[in-house]
Amino acid sequence: MELILDTADTQAIAYFNEYLTLDGVTTNPSIITKSGKDFNVVVNEILAILNDEQDLYVQVLSTTCADIVEEAKYIASLRKDNPERMYVKVPVSNEGLKAIKEIKKLGIKVLATAIYTAEQGFLAALSGADALAPYVNRMCNFGDGVANTIALQNMLDINMMEAKIVAASFKNTDQVHKLIENGIQAVTVPTDVLTNMMNHPATDTAVDAFTADWKKAYGRTSLV
Ligand code: E4P
């Protein structure tokens, strides 16, 4: 399973990259704006942190097929030395679905995003999307986001389709937990959810007790 970080905060990317094994970083226009930086600046800063095996996902903003394709070409050009690791994110609007077919003809990797139903994800996979981002938490406003993401996974499996699900839009660890338990291929999680996945106060309490016992017995806080 792939663990992806859903942020354009370069400090956070560097931090989690140090402590965890990340498969990449996802962004969207809203996430980019939160960085407070120019689009090209933040993309290049993220690329400077990622290694050659880590994926970067960057989303188009245009809404017509022709313009989406132009933006996809531009996004792809930002990592032309490593095209396998650069995904263009395209929302699954009607124009987006049309654009996905065109972008795939150019050999650019595509993640279909803003997926709110299993059917939308399935249609994007039929259009050639390499990856699919169901918006798990946002889907919960319309039903069960976790169950619908698992349904999409079953649709792909039963039809032997290769598109990878990159489950997105998480608001709590339970949503991530349930999808990992059900064999999801990839999750992209925001920093707050990932922090909660990593940390438990009882772990720190346990470590503090080990240290205190050792210090009491041997007068030091290391093994040797
Ligand atoms: C992926 O990058 C998605 O755009 C993102 O997970 C959406 O998350 P949100 O629903 O918290 O905005």
PDB file of C-alpha atoms and ligand atoms in Angstrom:
ATOM      1  CA  MET A   1       0.000   0.000   0.000  1.00  0.00           C
ATOM      2  CA  GLU A   2       1.141   3.530  -0.747  1.00  0.00           C
ATOM      3  CA  LEU A   3       1.154   6.272   1.869  1.00  0.00           C
ATOM      4  CA  ILE A   4       0.913   9.729   0.344  1.00  0.00           C
ATOM      5  CA  LEU A   5       0.906  13.117   2.046  1.00  0.00           C
ATOM      6  CA  ASP A   6      -1.878  15.544   1.116  1.00  0.00           C
ATOM      7  CA  THR A   7      -0.239  18.940   1.526  1.00  0.00           C
ATOM      8  CA  ALA A   8       1.883  21.599  -0.143  1.00  0.00           C
ATOM      9  CA  ASP A   9       3.472  22.586   3.156  1.00  0.00           C
ATOM     10  CA  THR A  10       7.122  21.951   2.371  1.00  0.00           C
ATOM     11  CA  GLN A  11       8.180  21.941   6.027  1.00  0.00           C
ATOM     12  CA  ALA A  12       5.591  19.259   6.754  1.00  0.00           C
ATOM     13  CA  ILE A  13       6.672  17.238   3.708  1.00  0.00           C
ATOM     14  CA  ALA A  14      10.306  17.330   4.835  1.00  0.00           C
ATOM     15  CA  TYR A  15       9.288  16.396   8.398  1.00  0.00           C
ATOM     16  CA  PHE A  16       7.126  13.397   7.562  1.00  0.00           C
ATOM     17  CA  ASN A  17       9.575  12.331   4.867  1.00  0.00           C
ATOM     18  CA  GLU A  18      12.227  12.048   7.568  1.00  0.00           C
ATOM     19  CA  TYR A  19      10.171   9.898   9.920  1.00  0.00           C
ATOM     20  CA  LEU A  20       7.974   7.844   7.575  1.00  0.00           C
ATOM     21  CA  THR A  21       8.183   6.114   4.219  1.00  0.00           C
ATOM     22  CA  LEU A  22       6.134   8.301   1.924  1.00  0.00           C
ATOM     23  CA  ASP A  23       5.254   7.351  -1.632  1.00  0.00           C
ATOM     24  CA  GLY A  24       4.534  10.891  -2.688  1.00  0.00           C
ATOM     25  CA  VAL A  25       2.640  14.117  -2.250  1.00  0.00           C
ATOM     26  CA  THR A  26      -0.773  15.210  -3.502  1.00  0.00           C
ATOM     27  CA  THR A  27      -1.867  18.783  -3.979  1.00  0.00           C
ATOM     28  CA  ASN A  28      -4.913  20.550  -5.318  1.00  0.00           C
ATOM     29  CA  PRO A  29      -5.510  24.241  -6.094  1.00  0.00           C
ATOM     30  CA  SER A  30      -6.856  24.935  -2.581  1.00  0.00           C
ATOM     31  CA  ILE A  31      -3.887  23.177  -0.983  1.00  0.00           C
ATOM     32  CA  ILE A  32      -1.455  25.156  -3.173  1.00  0.00           C
ATOM     33  CA  THR A  33      -3.080  28.469  -2.188  1.00  0.00           C
ATOM     34  CA  LYS A  34      -2.679  27.587   1.498  1.00  0.00           C
ATOM     35  CA  SER A  35       1.109  27.492   0.982  1.00  0.00           C
ATOM     36  CA  GLY A  36       0.961  31.240   0.293  1.00  0.00           C
ATOM     37  CA  LYS A  37       3.545  30.732  -2.446  1.00  0.00           C
ATOM     38  CA  ASP A  38       3.563  31.070  -6.194  1.00  0.00           C
ATOM     39  CA  PHE A  39       2.502  27.868  -7.988  1.00  0.00           C
ATOM     40  CA  ASN A  40       5.846  27.249  -9.713  1.00  0.00           C
ATOM     41  CA  VAL A  41       7.815  28.045  -6.583  1.00  0.00           C
ATOM     42  CA  VAL A  42       5.924  25.601  -4.396  1.00  0.00           C
ATOM     43  CA  VAL A  43       5.953  22.814  -6.998  1.00  0.00           C
ATOM     44  CA  ASN A  44       9.710  23.176  -7.432  1.00  0.00           C
ATOM     45  CA  GLU A  45      10.245  23.247  -3.667  1.00  0.00           C
ATOM     46  CA  ILE A  46       8.251  20.024  -3.273  1.00  0.00           C
ATOM     47  CA  LEU A  47      10.177  18.401  -6.126  1.00  0.00           C
ATOM     48  CA  ALA A  48      13.439  19.352  -4.413  1.00  0.00           C
ATOM     49  CA  ILE A  49      12.348  17.382  -1.336  1.00  0.00           C
ATOM     50  CA  LEU A  50      11.023  14.300  -3.127  1.00  0.00           C
ATOM     51  CA  ASN A  51      13.331  11.567  -4.325  1.00  0.00           C
ATOM     52  CA  ASP A  52      13.107   9.976  -7.767  1.00  0.00           C
ATOM     53  CA  GLU A  53      10.802   7.214  -6.507  1.00  0.00           C
ATOM     54  CA  GLN A  54       8.228   9.528  -4.941  1.00  0.00           C
ATOM     55  CA  ASP A  55       5.202  10.709  -6.897  1.00  0.00           C
ATOM     56  CA  LEU A  56       3.913  14.259  -7.156  1.00  0.00           C
ATOM     57  CA  TYR A  57       0.278  14.931  -8.014  1.00  0.00           C
ATOM     58  CA  VAL A  58      -0.626  18.401  -9.328  1.00  0.00           C
ATOM     59  CA  GLN A  59      -4.121  19.433 -10.347  1.00  0.00           C
ATOM     60  CA  VAL A  60      -5.360  21.407 -13.341  1.00  0.00           C
ATOM     61  CA  LEU A  61      -7.569  24.431 -12.759  1.00  0.00           C
ATOM     62  CA  SER A  62      -9.193  24.920 -16.162  1.00  0.00           C
ATOM     63  CA  THR A  63     -12.616  23.475 -16.842  1.00  0.00           C
ATOM     64  CA  THR A  64     -12.763  22.985 -20.600  1.00  0.00           C
ATOM     65  CA  CYS A  65     -11.187  20.000 -22.293  1.00  0.00           C
ATOM     66  CA  ALA A  66      -8.784  21.995 -24.478  1.00  0.00           C
ATOM     67  CA  ASP A  67      -7.569  24.125 -21.584  1.00  0.00           C
ATOM     68  CA  ILE A  68      -7.280  21.130 -19.247  1.00  0.00           C
ATOM     69  CA  VAL A  69      -5.060  19.402 -21.811  1.00  0.00           C
ATOM     70  CA  GLU A  70      -2.844  22.508 -22.108  1.00  0.00           C
ATOM     71  CA  GLU A  71      -2.480  22.698 -18.328  1.00  0.00           C
ATOM     72  CA  ALA A  72      -1.733  18.988 -18.184  1.00  0.00           C
ATOM     73  CA  LYS A  73       1.124  19.478 -20.652  1.00  0.00           C
ATOM     74  CA  TYR A  74       2.451  22.328 -18.530  1.00  0.00           C
ATOM     75  CA  ILE A  75       2.245  20.321 -15.309  1.00  0.00           C
ATOM     76  CA  ALA A  76       3.977  17.380 -16.979  1.00  0.00           C
ATOM     77  CA  SER A  77       6.764  19.694 -18.165  1.00  0.00           C
ATOM     78  CA  LEU A  78       7.585  20.562 -14.553  1.00  0.00           C
ATOM     79  CA  ARG A  79       9.036  17.085 -14.036  1.00  0.00           C
ATOM     80  CA  LYS A  80       9.998  16.115 -17.528  1.00  0.00           C
ATOM     81  CA  ASP A  81      13.097  14.333 -16.240  1.00  0.00           C
ATOM     82  CA  ASN A  82      10.869  11.866 -14.365  1.00  0.00           C
ATOM     83  CA  PRO A  83       7.476  11.643 -16.115  1.00  0.00           C
ATOM     84  CA  GLU A  84       6.562   8.323 -14.484  1.00  0.00           C
ATOM     85  CA  ARG A  85       6.426  10.076 -11.122  1.00  0.00           C
ATOM     86  CA  MET A  86       4.352  13.115 -12.129  1.00  0.00           C
ATOM     87  CA  TYR A  87       0.583  12.765 -12.124  1.00  0.00           C
ATOM     88  CA  VAL A  88      -1.797  15.378 -13.482  1.00  0.00           C
ATOM     89  CA  LYS A  89      -4.975  15.523 -11.446  1.00  0.00           C
ATOM     90  CA  VAL A  90      -8.142  16.083 -13.467  1.00  0.00           C
ATOM     91  CA  PRO A  91     -11.592  16.453 -11.860  1.00  0.00           C
ATOM     92  CA  VAL A  92     -14.156  14.006 -13.264  1.00  0.00           C
ATOM     93  CA  SER A  93     -16.449  16.614 -14.810  1.00  0.00           C
ATOM     94  CA  ASN A  94     -17.706  15.814 -18.311  1.00  0.00           C
ATOM     95  CA  GLU A  95     -14.940  17.986 -19.781  1.00  0.00           C
ATOM     96  CA  GLY A  96     -12.486  16.355 -17.414  1.00  0.00           C
ATOM     97  CA  LEU A  97     -13.419  12.854 -18.571  1.00  0.00           C
ATOM     98  CA  LYS A  98     -12.975  13.950 -22.177  1.00  0.00           C
ATOM     99  CA  ALA A  99      -9.624  15.542 -21.328  1.00  0.00           C
ATOM    100  CA  ILE A 100      -8.392  12.402 -19.577  1.00  0.00           C
ATOM    101  CA  LYS A 101      -8.645  10.499 -22.868  1.00  0.00           C
ATOM    102  CA  GLU A 102      -6.676  13.230 -24.669  1.00  0.00           C
ATOM    103  CA  ILE A 103      -4.039  13.525 -21.960  1.00  0.00           C
ATOM    104  CA  LYS A 104      -3.482   9.762 -21.984  1.00  0.00           C
ATOM    105  CA  LYS A 105      -2.786   9.925 -25.728  1.00  0.00           C
ATOM    106  CA  LEU A 106       0.135  12.226 -24.818  1.00  0.00           C
ATOM    107  CA  GLY A 107       1.560   9.620 -22.460  1.00  0.00           C
ATOM    108  CA  ILE A 108       1.034  11.795 -19.375  1.00  0.00           C
ATOM    109  CA  LYS A 109       0.025  10.095 -16.143  1.00  0.00           C
ATOM    110  CA  VAL A 110      -3.419  11.062 -14.903  1.00  0.00           C
ATOM    111  CA  LEU A 111      -5.205  10.855 -11.597  1.00  0.00           C
ATOM    112  CA  ALA A 112      -8.954  11.423 -11.871  1.00  0.00           C
ATOM    113  CA  THR A 113     -10.023  13.472  -8.876  1.00  0.00           C
ATOM    114  CA  ALA A 114     -13.066  14.944  -7.135  1.00  0.00           C
ATOM    115  CA  ILE A 115     -14.706  11.522  -7.363  1.00  0.00           C
ATOM    116  CA  TYR A 116     -17.915  11.383  -5.330  1.00  0.00           C
ATOM    117  CA  THR A 117     -19.340   8.045  -6.507  1.00  0.00           C
ATOM    118  CA  ALA A 118     -17.953   4.633  -7.402  1.00  0.00           C
ATOM    119  CA  GLU A 119     -19.535   5.032 -10.846  1.00  0.00           C
ATOM    120  CA  GLN A 120     -17.607   8.232 -11.552  1.00  0.00           C
ATOM    121  CA  GLY A 121     -14.390   6.517 -10.575  1.00  0.00           C
ATOM    122  CA  PHE A 122     -15.183   3.515 -12.726  1.00  0.00           C
ATOM    123  CA  LEU A 123     -15.927   5.700 -15.770  1.00  0.00           C
ATOM    124  CA  ALA A 124     -12.655   7.574 -15.263  1.00  0.00           C
ATOM    125  CA  ALA A 125     -10.822   4.249 -15.190  1.00  0.00           C
ATOM    126  CA  LEU A 126     -12.530   3.261 -18.446  1.00  0.00           C
ATOM    127  CA  SER A 127     -11.308   6.568 -19.910  1.00  0.00           C
ATOM    128  CA  GLY A 128      -7.751   5.543 -19.104  1.00  0.00           C
ATOM    129  CA  ALA A 129      -7.025   7.269 -15.804  1.00  0.00           C
ATOM    130  CA  ASP A 130      -4.011   5.713 -14.119  1.00  0.00           C
ATOM    131  CA  ALA A 131      -5.258   6.589 -10.659  1.00  0.00           C
ATOM    132  CA  LEU A 132      -8.554   7.547  -9.041  1.00  0.00           C
ATOM    133  CA  ALA A 133      -9.126   9.786  -6.024  1.00  0.00           C
ATOM    134  CA  PRO A 134     -12.458   9.163  -4.333  1.00  0.00           C
ATOM    135  CA  TYR A 135     -13.152  11.959  -1.826  1.00  0.00           C
ATOM    136  CA  VAL A 136     -13.864   9.685   1.107  1.00  0.00           C
ATOM    137  CA  ASN A 137     -14.874  12.234   3.743  1.00  0.00           C
ATOM    138  CA  ARG A 138     -16.741  14.499   1.359  1.00  0.00           C
ATOM    139  CA  MET A 139     -18.624  11.435   0.053  1.00  0.00           C
ATOM    140  CA  CYS A 140     -19.881  10.937   3.600  1.00  0.00           C
ATOM    141  CA  ASN A 141     -22.155  13.955   3.026  1.00  0.00           C
ATOM    142  CA  PHE A 142     -24.025  11.833   0.491  1.00  0.00           C
ATOM    143  CA  GLY A 143     -23.672   8.339   1.922  1.00  0.00           C
ATOM    144  CA  ASP A 144     -20.911   6.065   3.204  1.00  0.00           C
ATOM    145  CA  GLY A 145     -17.620   7.284   1.710  1.00  0.00           C
ATOM    146  CA  VAL A 146     -15.643   4.306   2.956  1.00  0.00           C
ATOM    147  CA  ALA A 147     -18.162   1.766   1.615  1.00  0.00           C
ATOM    148  CA  ASN A 148     -18.381   3.512  -1.752  1.00  0.00           C
ATOM    149  CA  THR A 149     -14.594   3.557  -2.056  1.00  0.00           C
ATOM    150  CA  ILE A 150     -14.509  -0.179  -1.333  1.00  0.00           C
ATOM    151  CA  ALA A 151     -17.262  -0.608  -3.934  1.00  0.00           C
ATOM    152  CA  LEU A 152     -15.083   1.190  -6.482  1.00  0.00           C
ATOM    153  CA  GLN A 153     -12.194  -1.073  -5.577  1.00  0.00           C
ATOM    154  CA  ASN A 154     -14.422  -4.137  -6.131  1.00  0.00           C
ATOM    155  CA  MET A 155     -15.592  -2.778  -9.493  1.00  0.00           C
ATOM    156  CA  LEU A 156     -11.981  -2.403 -10.630  1.00  0.00           C
ATOM    157  CA  ASP A 157     -10.952  -5.806  -9.293  1.00  0.00           C
ATOM    158  CA  ILE A 158     -13.840  -7.746 -10.842  1.00  0.00           C
ATOM    159  CA  ASN A 159     -13.190  -6.099 -14.199  1.00  0.00           C
ATOM    160  CA  MET A 160      -9.438  -6.626 -13.886  1.00  0.00           C
ATOM    161  CA  MET A 161      -8.763  -2.918 -14.386  1.00  0.00           C
ATOM    162  CA  GLU A 162      -5.390  -1.558 -13.417  1.00  0.00           C
ATOM    163  CA  ALA A 163      -6.303   1.940 -12.242  1.00  0.00           C
ATOM    164  CA  LYS A 164      -4.988   2.553  -8.750  1.00  0.00           C
ATOM    165  CA  ILE A 165      -7.221   4.035  -6.081  1.00  0.00           C
ATOM    166  CA  VAL A 166      -5.607   6.894  -4.193  1.00  0.00           C
ATOM    167  CA  ALA A 167      -8.253   7.431  -1.545  1.00  0.00           C
ATOM    168  CA  ALA A 168      -8.367  11.108  -0.560  1.00  0.00           C
ATOM    169  CA  SER A 169     -10.199  13.680   1.549  1.00  0.00           C
ATOM    170  CA  PHE A 170      -9.766  12.147   4.987  1.00  0.00           C
ATOM    171  CA  LYS A 171     -10.870  13.798   8.181  1.00  0.00           C
ATOM    172  CA  ASN A 172     -10.053  11.072  10.728  1.00  0.00           C
ATOM    173  CA  THR A 173      -7.892   8.022  11.223  1.00  0.00           C
ATOM    174  CA  ASP A 174     -10.861   5.650  11.308  1.00  0.00           C
ATOM    175  CA  GLN A 175     -11.635   6.359   7.638  1.00  0.00           C
ATOM    176  CA  VAL A 176      -8.028   5.571   6.724  1.00  0.00           C
ATOM    177  CA  HIS A 177      -7.934   2.521   9.001  1.00  0.00           C
ATOM    178  CA  LYS A 178     -11.020   0.969   7.400  1.00  0.00           C
ATOM    179  CA  LEU A 179      -9.669   1.388   3.888  1.00  0.00           C
ATOM    180  CA  ILE A 180      -6.240  -0.023   4.705  1.00  0.00           C
ATOM    181  CA  GLU A 181      -7.994  -2.974   6.346  1.00  0.00           C
ATOM    182  CA  ASN A 182      -9.888  -3.510   3.106  1.00  0.00           C
ATOM    183  CA  GLY A 183      -6.781  -3.545   0.945  1.00  0.00           C
ATOM    184  CA  ILE A 184      -6.869  -0.052  -0.581  1.00  0.00           C
ATOM    185  CA  GLN A 185      -3.872   0.542  -2.870  1.00  0.00           C
ATOM    186  CA  ALA A 186      -3.062   4.057  -1.679  1.00  0.00           C
ATOM    187  CA  VAL A 187      -4.238   6.719   0.735  1.00  0.00           C
ATOM    188  CA  THR A 188      -3.361  10.390   0.696  1.00  0.00           C
ATOM    189  CA  VAL A 189      -3.699  11.858   4.138  1.00  0.00           C
ATOM    190  CA  PRO A 190      -3.465  15.403   5.493  1.00  0.00           C
ATOM    191  CA  THR A 191      -0.858  16.201   8.118  1.00  0.00           C
ATOM    192  CA  ASP A 192      -3.276  16.274  11.074  1.00  0.00           C
ATOM    193  CA  VAL A 193      -4.659  12.824  10.290  1.00  0.00           C
ATOM    194  CA  LEU A 194      -1.168  11.429   9.716  1.00  0.00           C
ATOM    195  CA  THR A 195      -0.013  12.885  13.034  1.00  0.00           C
ATOM    196  CA  ASN A 196      -2.883  11.107  14.765  1.00  0.00           C
ATOM    197  CA  MET A 197      -2.000   7.868  12.954  1.00  0.00           C
ATOM    198  CA  MET A 198       1.606   8.121  14.151  1.00  0.00           C
ATOM    199  CA  ASN A 199       1.201   9.248  17.720  1.00  0.00           C
ATOM    200  CA  HIS A 200      -0.475   7.957  20.849  1.00  0.00           C
ATOM    201  CA  PRO A 201       0.094   9.647  24.227  1.00  0.00           C
ATOM    202  CA  ALA A 202       0.372   6.244  25.919  1.00  0.00           C
ATOM    203  CA  THR A 203       3.473   5.490  23.826  1.00  0.00           C
ATOM    204  CA  ASP A 204       5.234   8.551  25.252  1.00  0.00           C
ATOM    205  CA  THR A 205       4.103   7.589  28.750  1.00  0.00           C
ATOM    206  CA  ALA A 206       5.513   4.094  28.245  1.00  0.00           C
ATOM    207  CA  VAL A 207       8.835   5.420  26.965  1.00  0.00           C
ATOM    208  CA  ASP A 208       9.064   7.866  29.868  1.00  0.00           C
ATOM    209  CA  ALA A 209       8.517   4.988  32.324  1.00  0.00           C
ATOM    210  CA  PHE A 210      11.254   2.862  30.677  1.00  0.00           C
ATOM    211  CA  THR A 211      13.652   5.804  30.895  1.00  0.00           C
ATOM    212  CA  ALA A 212      12.769   6.572  34.519  1.00  0.00           C
ATOM    213  CA  ASP A 213      13.227   2.909  35.581  1.00  0.00           C
ATOM    214  CA  TRP A 214      16.590   2.726  33.838  1.00  0.00           C
ATOM    215  CA  LYS A 215      17.832   5.992  35.275  1.00  0.00           C
ATOM    216  CA  LYS A 216      16.806   4.915  38.770  1.00  0.00           C
ATOM    217  CA  ALA A 217      18.679   1.615  38.436  1.00  0.00           C
ATOM    218  CA  TYR A 218      21.775   2.682  36.474  1.00  0.00           C
ATOM    219  CA  GLY A 219      21.888   6.462  36.740  1.00  0.00           C
ATOM    220  CA  ARG A 220      21.815   7.028  32.987  1.00  0.00           C
ATOM    221  CA  THR A 221      19.287   7.302  30.151  1.00  0.00           C
ATOM    222  CA  SER A 222      20.995   5.120  27.536  1.00  0.00           C
ATOM    223  CA  LEU A 223      21.647   1.378  27.379  1.00  0.00           C
ATOM    224  CA  VAL A 224      25.435   1.569  27.583  1.00  0.00           C
TER     225      VAL A 224
HETATM  226  C1  E4P B   1      -6.419  15.191  -2.836  1.00  0.00           C
HETATM  227  O1  E4P B   1      -5.414  15.839  -3.017  1.00  0.00           O
HETATM  228  C2  E4P B   1      -7.719  15.847  -2.612  1.00  0.00           C
HETATM  229  O2  E4P B   1      -7.797  16.976  -3.404  1.00  0.00           O
HETATM  230  C3  E4P B   1      -7.886  16.194  -1.170  1.00  0.00           C
HETATM  231  O3  E4P B   1      -7.639  15.049  -0.382  1.00  0.00           O
HETATM  232  C4  E4P B   1      -9.248  16.776  -0.848  1.00  0.00           C
HETATM  233  O4  E4P B   1      -9.328  16.924   0.544  1.00  0.00           O
HETATM  234  P1  E4P B   1     -10.452  17.794   1.272  1.00  0.00           P
HETATM  235  O5  E4P B   1     -11.757  17.131   1.063  1.00  0.00           O
HETATM  236  O6  E4P B   1     -10.047  17.813   2.699  1.00  0.00           O
HETATM  237  O7  E4P B   1     -10.426  19.163   0.667  1.00  0.00           O
END
